[in-house]
GROMACS .gro file of C-alpha atoms in nm:
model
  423
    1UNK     CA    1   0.000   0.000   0.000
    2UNK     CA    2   0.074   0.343  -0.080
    3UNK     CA    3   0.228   0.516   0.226
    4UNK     CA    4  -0.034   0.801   0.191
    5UNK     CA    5  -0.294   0.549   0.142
    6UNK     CA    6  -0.165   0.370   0.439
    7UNK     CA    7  -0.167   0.674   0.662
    8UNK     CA    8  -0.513   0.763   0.553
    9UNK     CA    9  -0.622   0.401   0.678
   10UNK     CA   10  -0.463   0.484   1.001
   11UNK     CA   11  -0.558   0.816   1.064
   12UNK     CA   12  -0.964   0.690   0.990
   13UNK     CA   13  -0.928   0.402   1.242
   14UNK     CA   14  -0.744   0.625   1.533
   15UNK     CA   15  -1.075   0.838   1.465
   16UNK     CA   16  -1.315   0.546   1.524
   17UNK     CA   17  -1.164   0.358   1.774
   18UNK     CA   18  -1.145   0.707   1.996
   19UNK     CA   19  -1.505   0.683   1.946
   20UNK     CA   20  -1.488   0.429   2.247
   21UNK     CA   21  -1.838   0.298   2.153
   22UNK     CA   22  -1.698  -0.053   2.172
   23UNK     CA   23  -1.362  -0.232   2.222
   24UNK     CA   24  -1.063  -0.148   2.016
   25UNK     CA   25  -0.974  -0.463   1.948
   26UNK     CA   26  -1.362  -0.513   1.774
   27UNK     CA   27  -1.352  -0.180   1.576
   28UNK     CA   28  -0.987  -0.299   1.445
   29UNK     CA   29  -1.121  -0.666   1.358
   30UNK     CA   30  -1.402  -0.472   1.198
   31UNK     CA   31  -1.201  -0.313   1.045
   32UNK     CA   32  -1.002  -0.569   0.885
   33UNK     CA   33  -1.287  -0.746   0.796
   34UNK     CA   34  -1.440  -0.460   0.616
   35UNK     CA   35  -1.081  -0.425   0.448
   36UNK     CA   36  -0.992  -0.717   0.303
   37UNK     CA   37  -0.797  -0.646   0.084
   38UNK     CA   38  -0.525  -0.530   0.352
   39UNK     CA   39  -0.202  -0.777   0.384
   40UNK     CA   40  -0.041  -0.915   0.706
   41UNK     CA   41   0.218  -0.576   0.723
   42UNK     CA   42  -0.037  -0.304   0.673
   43UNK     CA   43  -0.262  -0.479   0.924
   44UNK     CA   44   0.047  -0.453   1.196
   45UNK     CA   45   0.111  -0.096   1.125
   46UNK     CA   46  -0.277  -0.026   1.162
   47UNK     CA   47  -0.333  -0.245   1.481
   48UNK     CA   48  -0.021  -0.099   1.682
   49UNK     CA   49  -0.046   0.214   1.538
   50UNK     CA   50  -0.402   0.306   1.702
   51UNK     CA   51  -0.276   0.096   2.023
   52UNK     CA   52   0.049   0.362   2.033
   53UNK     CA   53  -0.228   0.617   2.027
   54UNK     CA   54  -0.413   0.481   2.328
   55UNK     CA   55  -0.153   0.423   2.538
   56UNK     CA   56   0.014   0.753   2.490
   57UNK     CA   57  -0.324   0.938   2.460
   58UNK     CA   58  -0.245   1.234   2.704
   59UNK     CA   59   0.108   1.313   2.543
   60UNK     CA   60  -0.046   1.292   2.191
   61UNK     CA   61  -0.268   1.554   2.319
   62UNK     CA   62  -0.073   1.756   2.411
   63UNK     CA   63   0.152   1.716   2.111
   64UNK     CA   64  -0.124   1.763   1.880
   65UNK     CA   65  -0.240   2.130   1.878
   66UNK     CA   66   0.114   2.243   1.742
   67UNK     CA   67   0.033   2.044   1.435
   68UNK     CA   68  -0.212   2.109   1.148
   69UNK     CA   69  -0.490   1.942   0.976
   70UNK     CA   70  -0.769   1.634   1.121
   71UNK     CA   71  -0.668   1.579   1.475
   72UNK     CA   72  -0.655   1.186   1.386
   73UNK     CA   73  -0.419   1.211   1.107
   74UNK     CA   74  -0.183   1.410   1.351
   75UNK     CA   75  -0.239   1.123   1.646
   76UNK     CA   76  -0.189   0.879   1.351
   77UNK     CA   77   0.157   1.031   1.289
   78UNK     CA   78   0.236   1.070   1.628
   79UNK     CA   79   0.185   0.657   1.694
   80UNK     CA   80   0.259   0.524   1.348
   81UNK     CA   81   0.421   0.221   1.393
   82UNK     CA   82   0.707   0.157   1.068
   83UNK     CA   83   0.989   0.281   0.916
   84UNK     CA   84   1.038   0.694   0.930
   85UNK     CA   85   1.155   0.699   0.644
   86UNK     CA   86   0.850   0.528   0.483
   87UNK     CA   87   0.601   0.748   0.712
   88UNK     CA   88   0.856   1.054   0.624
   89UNK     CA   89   0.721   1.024   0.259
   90UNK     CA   90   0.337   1.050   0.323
   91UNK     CA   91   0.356   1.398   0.502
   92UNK     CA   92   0.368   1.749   0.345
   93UNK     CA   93   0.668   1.973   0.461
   94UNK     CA   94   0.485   2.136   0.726
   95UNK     CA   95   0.444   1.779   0.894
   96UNK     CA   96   0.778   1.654   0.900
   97UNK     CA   97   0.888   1.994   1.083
   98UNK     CA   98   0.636   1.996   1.316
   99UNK     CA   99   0.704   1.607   1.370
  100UNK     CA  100   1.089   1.689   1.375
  101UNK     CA  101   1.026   1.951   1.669
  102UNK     CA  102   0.766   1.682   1.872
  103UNK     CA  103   1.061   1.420   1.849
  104UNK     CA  104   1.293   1.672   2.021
  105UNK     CA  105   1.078   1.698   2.279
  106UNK     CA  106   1.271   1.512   2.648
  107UNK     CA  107   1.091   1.300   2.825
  108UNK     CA  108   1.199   1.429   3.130
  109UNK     CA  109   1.053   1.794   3.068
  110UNK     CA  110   0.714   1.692   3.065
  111UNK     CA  111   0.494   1.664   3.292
  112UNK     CA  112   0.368   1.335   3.426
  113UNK     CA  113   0.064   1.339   3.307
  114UNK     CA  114   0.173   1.308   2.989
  115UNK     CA  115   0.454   1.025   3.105
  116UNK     CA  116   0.246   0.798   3.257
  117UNK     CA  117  -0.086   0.870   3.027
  118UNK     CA  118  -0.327   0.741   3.283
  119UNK     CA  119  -0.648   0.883   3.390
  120UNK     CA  120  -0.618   1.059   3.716
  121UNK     CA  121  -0.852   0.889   3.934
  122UNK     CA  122  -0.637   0.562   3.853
  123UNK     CA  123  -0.283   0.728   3.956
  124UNK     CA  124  -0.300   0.709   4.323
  125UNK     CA  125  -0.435   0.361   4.396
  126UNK     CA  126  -0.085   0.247   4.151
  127UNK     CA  127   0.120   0.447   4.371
  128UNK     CA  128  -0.019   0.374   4.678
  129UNK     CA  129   0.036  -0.012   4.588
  130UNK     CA  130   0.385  -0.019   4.421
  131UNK     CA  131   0.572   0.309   4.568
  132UNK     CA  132   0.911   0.363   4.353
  133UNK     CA  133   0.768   0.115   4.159
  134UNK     CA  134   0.519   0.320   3.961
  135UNK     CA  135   0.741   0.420   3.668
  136UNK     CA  136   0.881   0.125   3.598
  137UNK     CA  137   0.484  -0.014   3.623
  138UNK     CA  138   0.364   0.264   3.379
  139UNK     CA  139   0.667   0.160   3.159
  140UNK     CA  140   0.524  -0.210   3.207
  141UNK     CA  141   0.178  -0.099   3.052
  142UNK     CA  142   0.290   0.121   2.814
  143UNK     CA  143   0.456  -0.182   2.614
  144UNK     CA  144   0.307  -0.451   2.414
  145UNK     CA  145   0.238  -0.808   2.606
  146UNK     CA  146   0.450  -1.081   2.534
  147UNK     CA  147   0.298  -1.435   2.435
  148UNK     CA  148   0.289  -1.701   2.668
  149UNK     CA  149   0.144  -2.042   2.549
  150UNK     CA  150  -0.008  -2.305   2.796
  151UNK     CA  151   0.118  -2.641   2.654
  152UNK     CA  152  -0.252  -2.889   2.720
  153UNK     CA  153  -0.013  -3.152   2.982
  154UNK     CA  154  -0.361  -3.372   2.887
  155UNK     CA  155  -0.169  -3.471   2.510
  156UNK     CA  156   0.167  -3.305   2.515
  157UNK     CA  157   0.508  -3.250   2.677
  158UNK     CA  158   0.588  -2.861   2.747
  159UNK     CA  159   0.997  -2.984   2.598
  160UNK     CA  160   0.843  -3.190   2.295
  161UNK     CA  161   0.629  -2.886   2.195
  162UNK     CA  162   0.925  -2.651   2.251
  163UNK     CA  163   1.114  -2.841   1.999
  164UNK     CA  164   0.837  -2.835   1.688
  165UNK     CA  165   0.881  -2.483   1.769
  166UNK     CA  166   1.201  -2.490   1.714
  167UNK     CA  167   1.183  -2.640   1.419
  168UNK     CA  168   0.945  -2.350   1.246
  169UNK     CA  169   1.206  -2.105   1.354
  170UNK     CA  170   1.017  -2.001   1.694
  171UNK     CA  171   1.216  -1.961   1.968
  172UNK     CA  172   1.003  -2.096   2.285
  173UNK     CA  173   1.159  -2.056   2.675
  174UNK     CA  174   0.937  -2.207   2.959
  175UNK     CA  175   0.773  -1.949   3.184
  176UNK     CA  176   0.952  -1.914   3.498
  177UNK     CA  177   0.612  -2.029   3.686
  178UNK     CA  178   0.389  -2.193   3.559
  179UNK     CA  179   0.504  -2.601   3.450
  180UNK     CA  180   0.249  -2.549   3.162
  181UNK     CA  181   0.369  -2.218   3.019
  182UNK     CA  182   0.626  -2.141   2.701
  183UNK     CA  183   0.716  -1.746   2.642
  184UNK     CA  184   0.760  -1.650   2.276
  185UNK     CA  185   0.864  -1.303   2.134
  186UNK     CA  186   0.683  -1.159   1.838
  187UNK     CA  187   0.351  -1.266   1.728
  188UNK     CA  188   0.382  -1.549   1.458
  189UNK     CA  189   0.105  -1.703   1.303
  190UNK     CA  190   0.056  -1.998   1.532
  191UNK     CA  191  -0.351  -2.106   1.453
  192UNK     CA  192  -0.234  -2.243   1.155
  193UNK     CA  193   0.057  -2.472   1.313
  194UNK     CA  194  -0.005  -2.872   1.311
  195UNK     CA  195   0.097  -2.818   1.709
  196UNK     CA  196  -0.195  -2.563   1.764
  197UNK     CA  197  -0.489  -2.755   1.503
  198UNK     CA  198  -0.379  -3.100   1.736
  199UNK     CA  199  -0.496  -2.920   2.088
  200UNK     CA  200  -0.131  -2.914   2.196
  201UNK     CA  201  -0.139  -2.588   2.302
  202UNK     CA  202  -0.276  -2.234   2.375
  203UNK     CA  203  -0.247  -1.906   2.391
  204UNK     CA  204  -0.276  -1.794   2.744
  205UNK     CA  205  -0.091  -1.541   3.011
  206UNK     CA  206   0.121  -1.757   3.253
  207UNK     CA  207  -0.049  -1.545   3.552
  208UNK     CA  208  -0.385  -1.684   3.397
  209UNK     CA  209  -0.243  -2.046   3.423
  210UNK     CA  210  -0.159  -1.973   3.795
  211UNK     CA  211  -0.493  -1.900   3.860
  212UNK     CA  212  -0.603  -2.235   3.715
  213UNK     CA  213  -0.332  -2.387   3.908
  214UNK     CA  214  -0.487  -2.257   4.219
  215UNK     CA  215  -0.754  -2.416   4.165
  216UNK     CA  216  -0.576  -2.743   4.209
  217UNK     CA  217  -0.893  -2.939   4.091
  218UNK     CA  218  -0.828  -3.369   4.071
  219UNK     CA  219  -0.896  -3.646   3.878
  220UNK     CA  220  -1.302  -3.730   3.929
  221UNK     CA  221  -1.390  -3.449   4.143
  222UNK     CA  222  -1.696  -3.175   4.045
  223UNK     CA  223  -1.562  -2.847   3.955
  224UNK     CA  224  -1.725  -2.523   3.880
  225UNK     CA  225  -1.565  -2.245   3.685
  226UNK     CA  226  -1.834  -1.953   3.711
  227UNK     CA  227  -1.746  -1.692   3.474
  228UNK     CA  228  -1.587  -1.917   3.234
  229UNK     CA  229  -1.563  -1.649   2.935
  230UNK     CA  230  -1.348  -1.803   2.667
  231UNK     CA  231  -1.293  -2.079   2.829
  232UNK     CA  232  -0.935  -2.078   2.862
  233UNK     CA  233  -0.926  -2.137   3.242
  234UNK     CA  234  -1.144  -2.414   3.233
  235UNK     CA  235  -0.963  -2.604   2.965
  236UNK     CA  236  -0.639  -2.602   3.190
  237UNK     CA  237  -0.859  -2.710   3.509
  238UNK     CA  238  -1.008  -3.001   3.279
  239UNK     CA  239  -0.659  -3.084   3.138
  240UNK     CA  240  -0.528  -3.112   3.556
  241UNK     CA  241  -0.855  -3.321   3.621
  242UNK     CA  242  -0.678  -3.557   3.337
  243UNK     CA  243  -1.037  -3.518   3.148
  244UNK     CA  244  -1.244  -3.722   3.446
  245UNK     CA  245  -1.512  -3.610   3.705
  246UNK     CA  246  -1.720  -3.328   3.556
  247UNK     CA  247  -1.657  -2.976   3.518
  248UNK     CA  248  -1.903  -2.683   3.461
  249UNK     CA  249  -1.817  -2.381   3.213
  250UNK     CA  250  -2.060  -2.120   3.325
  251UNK     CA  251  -2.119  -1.787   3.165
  252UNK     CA  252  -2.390  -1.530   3.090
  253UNK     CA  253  -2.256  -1.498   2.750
  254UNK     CA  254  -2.437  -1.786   2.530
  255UNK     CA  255  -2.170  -1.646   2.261
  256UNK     CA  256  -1.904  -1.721   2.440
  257UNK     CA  257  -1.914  -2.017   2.511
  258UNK     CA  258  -2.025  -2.136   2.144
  259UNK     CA  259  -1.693  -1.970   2.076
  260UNK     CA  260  -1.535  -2.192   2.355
  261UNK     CA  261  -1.626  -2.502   2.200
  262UNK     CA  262  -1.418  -2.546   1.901
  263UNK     CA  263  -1.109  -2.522   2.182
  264UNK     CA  264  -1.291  -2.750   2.367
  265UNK     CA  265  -1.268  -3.006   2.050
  266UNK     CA  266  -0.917  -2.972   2.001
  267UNK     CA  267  -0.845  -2.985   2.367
  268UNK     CA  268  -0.972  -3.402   2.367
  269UNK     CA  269  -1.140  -3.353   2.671
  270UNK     CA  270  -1.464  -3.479   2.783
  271UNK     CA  271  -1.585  -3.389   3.080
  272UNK     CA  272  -1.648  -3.015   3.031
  273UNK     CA  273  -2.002  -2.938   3.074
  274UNK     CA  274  -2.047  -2.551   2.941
  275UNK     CA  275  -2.350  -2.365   3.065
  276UNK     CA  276  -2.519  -2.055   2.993
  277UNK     CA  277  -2.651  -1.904   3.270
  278UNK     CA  278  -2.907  -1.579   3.352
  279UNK     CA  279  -2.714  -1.478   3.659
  280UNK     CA  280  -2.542  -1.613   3.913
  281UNK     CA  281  -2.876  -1.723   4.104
  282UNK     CA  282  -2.981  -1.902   3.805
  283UNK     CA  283  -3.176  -2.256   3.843
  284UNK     CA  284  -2.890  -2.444   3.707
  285UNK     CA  285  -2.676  -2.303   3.971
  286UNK     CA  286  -2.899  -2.383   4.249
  287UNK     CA  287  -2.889  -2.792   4.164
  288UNK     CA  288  -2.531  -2.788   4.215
  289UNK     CA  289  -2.567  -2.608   4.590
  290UNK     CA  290  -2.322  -2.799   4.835
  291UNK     CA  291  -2.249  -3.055   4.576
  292UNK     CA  292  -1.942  -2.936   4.408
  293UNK     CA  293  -1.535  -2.986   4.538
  294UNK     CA  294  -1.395  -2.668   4.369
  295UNK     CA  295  -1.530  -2.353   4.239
  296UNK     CA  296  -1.328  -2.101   4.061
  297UNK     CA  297  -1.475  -1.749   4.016
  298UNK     CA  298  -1.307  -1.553   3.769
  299UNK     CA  299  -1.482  -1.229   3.830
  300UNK     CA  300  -1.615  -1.009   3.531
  301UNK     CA  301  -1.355  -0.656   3.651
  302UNK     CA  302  -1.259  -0.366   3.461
  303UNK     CA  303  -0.984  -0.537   3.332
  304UNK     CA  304  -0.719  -0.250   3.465
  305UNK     CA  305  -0.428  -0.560   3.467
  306UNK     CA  306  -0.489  -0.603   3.091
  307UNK     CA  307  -0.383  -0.241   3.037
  308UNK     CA  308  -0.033  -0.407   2.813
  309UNK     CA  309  -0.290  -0.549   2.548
  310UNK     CA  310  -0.622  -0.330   2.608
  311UNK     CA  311  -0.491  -0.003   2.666
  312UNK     CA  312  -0.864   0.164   2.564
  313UNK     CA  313  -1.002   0.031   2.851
  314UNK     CA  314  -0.798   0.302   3.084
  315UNK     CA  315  -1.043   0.559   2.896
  316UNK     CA  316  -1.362   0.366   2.863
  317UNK     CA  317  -1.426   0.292   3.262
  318UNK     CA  318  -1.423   0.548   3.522
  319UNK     CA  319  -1.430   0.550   3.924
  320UNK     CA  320  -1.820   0.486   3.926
  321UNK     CA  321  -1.769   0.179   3.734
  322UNK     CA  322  -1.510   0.027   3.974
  323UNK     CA  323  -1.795   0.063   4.218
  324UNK     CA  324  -2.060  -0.060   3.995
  325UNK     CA  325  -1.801  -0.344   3.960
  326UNK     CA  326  -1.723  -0.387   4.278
  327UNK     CA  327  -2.126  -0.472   4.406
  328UNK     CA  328  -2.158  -0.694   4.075
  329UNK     CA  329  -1.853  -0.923   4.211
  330UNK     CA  330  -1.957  -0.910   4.545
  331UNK     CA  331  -2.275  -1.084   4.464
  332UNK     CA  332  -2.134  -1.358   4.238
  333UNK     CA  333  -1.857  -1.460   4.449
  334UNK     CA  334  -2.110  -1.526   4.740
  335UNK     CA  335  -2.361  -1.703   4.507
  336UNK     CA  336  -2.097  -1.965   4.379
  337UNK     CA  337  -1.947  -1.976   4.721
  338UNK     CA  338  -2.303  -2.205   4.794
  339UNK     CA  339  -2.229  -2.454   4.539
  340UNK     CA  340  -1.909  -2.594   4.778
  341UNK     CA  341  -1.952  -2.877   4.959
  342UNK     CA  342  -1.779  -2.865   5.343
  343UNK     CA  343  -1.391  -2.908   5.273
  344UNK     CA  344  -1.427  -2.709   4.896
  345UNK     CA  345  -1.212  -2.524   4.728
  346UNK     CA  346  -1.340  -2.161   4.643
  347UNK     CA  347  -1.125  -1.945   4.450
  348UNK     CA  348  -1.114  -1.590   4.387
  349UNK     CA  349  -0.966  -1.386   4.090
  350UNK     CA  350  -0.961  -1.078   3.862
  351UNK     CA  351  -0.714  -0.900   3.588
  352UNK     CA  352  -0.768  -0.573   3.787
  353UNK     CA  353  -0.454  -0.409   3.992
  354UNK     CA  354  -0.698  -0.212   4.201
  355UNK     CA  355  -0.806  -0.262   4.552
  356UNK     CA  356  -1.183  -0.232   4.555
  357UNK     CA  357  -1.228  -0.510   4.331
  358UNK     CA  358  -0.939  -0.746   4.451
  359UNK     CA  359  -0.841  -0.723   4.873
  360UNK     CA  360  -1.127  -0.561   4.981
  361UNK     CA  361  -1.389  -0.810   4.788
  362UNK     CA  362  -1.211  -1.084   4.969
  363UNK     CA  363  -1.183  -0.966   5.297
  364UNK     CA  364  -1.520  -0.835   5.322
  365UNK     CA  365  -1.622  -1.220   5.241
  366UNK     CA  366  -1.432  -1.363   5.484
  367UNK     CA  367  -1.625  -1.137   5.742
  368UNK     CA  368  -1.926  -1.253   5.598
  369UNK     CA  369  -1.861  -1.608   5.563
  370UNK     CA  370  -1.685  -1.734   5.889
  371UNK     CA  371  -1.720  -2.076   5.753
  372UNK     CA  372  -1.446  -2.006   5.501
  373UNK     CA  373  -1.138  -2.020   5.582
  374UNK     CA  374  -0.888  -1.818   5.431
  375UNK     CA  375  -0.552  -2.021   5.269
  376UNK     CA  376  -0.207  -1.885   5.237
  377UNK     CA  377  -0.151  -1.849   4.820
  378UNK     CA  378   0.199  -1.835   4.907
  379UNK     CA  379   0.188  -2.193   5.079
  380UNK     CA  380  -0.077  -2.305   4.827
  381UNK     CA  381   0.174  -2.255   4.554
  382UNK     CA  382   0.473  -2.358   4.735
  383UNK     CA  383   0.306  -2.701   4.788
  384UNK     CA  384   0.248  -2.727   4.376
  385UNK     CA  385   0.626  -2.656   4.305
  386UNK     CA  386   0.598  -2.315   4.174
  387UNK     CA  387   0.947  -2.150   4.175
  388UNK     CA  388   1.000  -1.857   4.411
  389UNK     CA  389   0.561  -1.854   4.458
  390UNK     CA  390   0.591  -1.614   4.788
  391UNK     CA  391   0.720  -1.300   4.538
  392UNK     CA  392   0.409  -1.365   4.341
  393UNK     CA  393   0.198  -1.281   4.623
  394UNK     CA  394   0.085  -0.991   4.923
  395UNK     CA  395  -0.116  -0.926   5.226
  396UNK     CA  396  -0.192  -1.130   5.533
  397UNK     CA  397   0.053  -1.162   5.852
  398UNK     CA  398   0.346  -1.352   5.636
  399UNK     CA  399   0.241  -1.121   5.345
  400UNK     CA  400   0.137  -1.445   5.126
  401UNK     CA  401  -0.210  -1.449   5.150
  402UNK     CA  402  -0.322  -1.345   4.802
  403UNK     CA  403  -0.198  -1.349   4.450
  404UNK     CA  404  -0.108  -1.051   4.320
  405UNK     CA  405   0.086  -1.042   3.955
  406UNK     CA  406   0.230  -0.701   3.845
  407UNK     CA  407   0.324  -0.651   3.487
  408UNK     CA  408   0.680  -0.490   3.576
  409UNK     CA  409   0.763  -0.772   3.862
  410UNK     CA  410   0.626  -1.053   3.662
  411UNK     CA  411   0.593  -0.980   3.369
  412UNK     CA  412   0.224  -1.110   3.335
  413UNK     CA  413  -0.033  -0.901   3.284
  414UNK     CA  414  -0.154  -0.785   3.694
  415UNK     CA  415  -0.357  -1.053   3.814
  416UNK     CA  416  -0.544  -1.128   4.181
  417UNK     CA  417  -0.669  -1.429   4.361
  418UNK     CA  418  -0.783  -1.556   4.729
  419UNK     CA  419  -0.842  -1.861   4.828
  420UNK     CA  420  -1.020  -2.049   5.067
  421UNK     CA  421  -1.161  -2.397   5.170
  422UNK     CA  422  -1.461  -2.449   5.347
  423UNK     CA  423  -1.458  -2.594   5.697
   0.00000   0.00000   0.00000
């Protein structure tokens, strides 16, 4: 593609994904979609040119006004992601000057605002949590995730699967937690590998495969998960159960879990059970009450740990909606706490690095629920092998008591869980 006709593209999806009517990454597959005719190159420089824009929002801002002509062809500058030269030769000569002076711009003589582009009402709940570590944190969400694969133990070795890797070129090293996980850098093609089409593996965050782990569900027991999503969690959970007892995929989202199934298929398990449910005091939920061994509730949140891969979502919720959040999680986690039978496993999580919906969810639970008690994550993880588990966690006496997975410590995306078993 032409590079004016390239920066055109860009500078018309910047304007609709700032829109923030719906996700980024469904305006961009819309998109693409609508675009066919775009090839695997342009469709990088599109994708992480409008997710350059979100993350540096605030500076772009601020950079903008100096410039001339549509505010999203200037953003679109600002973020393109290729070659300078090649963007060099789509602007006019007013645009490379004014680019030339926003390039000379230091870092260090702005203000932080427009360093650590995050809403305001998000900036002091970071640095209460991670002190000096808030720069290197924003530094941790202002780059791209990685990709970690979860290699299904059920039908394949994590070394065997490393080495067909190999073979195509990809250079796979095992997560430093997880047993399950391989880390890859770039983003090849992997959906149409022979490894991927068998049910070998997926593609899944090694702090999400902890939170399976947690879980530590066994061979013939009845498991929920309760927000099952995608599924993702509940295919590692069913690969640990070694594909016996029975374990429930429940969701809200009827469309979601269709989507879950053709993992499900390549996964060669049978005993998931997915679910769609009306709410968490639906019918279906009810049977199971007292009946089940382990419940995992992987709470809907606003998703402020996924900030590395959805950086709109730092402009699309607000304070209120932490709260509204906050009520809405509240009420699940006590309506699939029921389902446990006495000695259960109940488990706990979110992607959000924020307070309301993580420690104080859990703790105002175990108020409520004195027939819980609360387990040590730290311990919990020691006792499955994972390497160095009490610097993956925070809180309690021994400061182990809950998962908590930063992007800049861990290099996952932020992640919490709690855990307890009932008496």
């Amino acid at each position: 593609m032409h590079p004016k006709a390239l920066l055109e593209a860009c500078s018309e999806l910047v304007r609709l994904t700032l829109k923030f009517d719906h996700p980024a990454d469904a305006i961009v597959s819309r998109f693409f979609r609508e675009h066919r005719g775009l090839g695997p190159r342009e469709r990088a420089t599109l994708a992480e040119t409008v997710y350059t824009v979100l993350r540096k929002k605030l500076l772009f801002d601020h950079l903008a006004p100096s410039g001339s002509g549509p505010k999203e062809r200037r953003l679109a500058i600002l973020g393109f992601y290729g070659p300078g030269d090649f963007l060099r030769s789509a602007l006019t000569d007013q645009e490379k000057n004014w680019l030339d002076q926003c390039e000379k711009v230091d870092p260090k003589d702005l203000m932080d605002r427009h360093r650590h582009n995050l809403p305001e009402w998000l900036v002091q709940p970071l640095k209460d949590q991670v002190g000096d570590g808030f720069w290197p944190l924003v530094e941790g969400l202002n780059h791209g995730a990685g990709l970690d694969l979860r290699v299904n133990d059920f039908k394949a070795k994590r070394a065997d699967v490393q080495k067909e890797l190999a073979k195509l070129g990809i250079k796979a090293v095992p997560t430093p937690y997880s047993p399950w996980g391989l880390r890859i850098a770039g983003k090849p093609a992997l959906n149409k590998m022979e490894a991927f089409t068998r049910g070998d593996f997926e593609v899944q965050d090694e702090g999400s495969q902890l939170l399976a782990m947690l879980v530590d569900a066994k061979r013939g027991e009845m498991v929920v998960d309760f927000c099952a999503g995608a599924g993702g969690k509940t295919l590692a959970i069913g690969a640990a159960m070694r594909s016996t007892g029975r374990l429930y995929a429940f969701d809200t989202s009827a469309g979601r879990l269709d989507s879950f199934k053709p993992r499900m298929a390549r996964s060669g398990l049978s005993n998931v059970h997915p679910a769609a449910i009306a709410h968490e005091r639906d019918d279906r939920v009810k049977r199971l009450t007292g009946k089940i061994d382990r419940v995992l509730v992987d709470a809907p949140c606003t998703g402020m740990g996924t900030l590395r891969r959805n950086p709109d979502l730092k402009w699309r919720q607000t304070l209120q909606s932490v709260e509204e959040m906050a009520v809405k999680q509240a009420a699940i986690l006590q309506s699939a706490a029921r389902l446990l039978k006495p000695g259960g496993r109940l488990v706990y999580a979110t992607c959000s690095v924020l307070p309301q919906e993580n420690e104080a969810i859990a703790e105002a639970f175990s108020t409520a629920n004195p027939e819980f008690e609360a387990l040590s994550v730290g311990e919990v993880l020691t006792g499955l092998k994972v390497q160095d588990a009490p610097t993956l966690c925070s809180g309690g006496d021994n400061g182990q008591l809950y998962l908590r997975l930063w992007p800049h410590r861990h290099a996952t995306d932020g992640f919490f869980a709690a855990v307890w078993q009932k008496k």
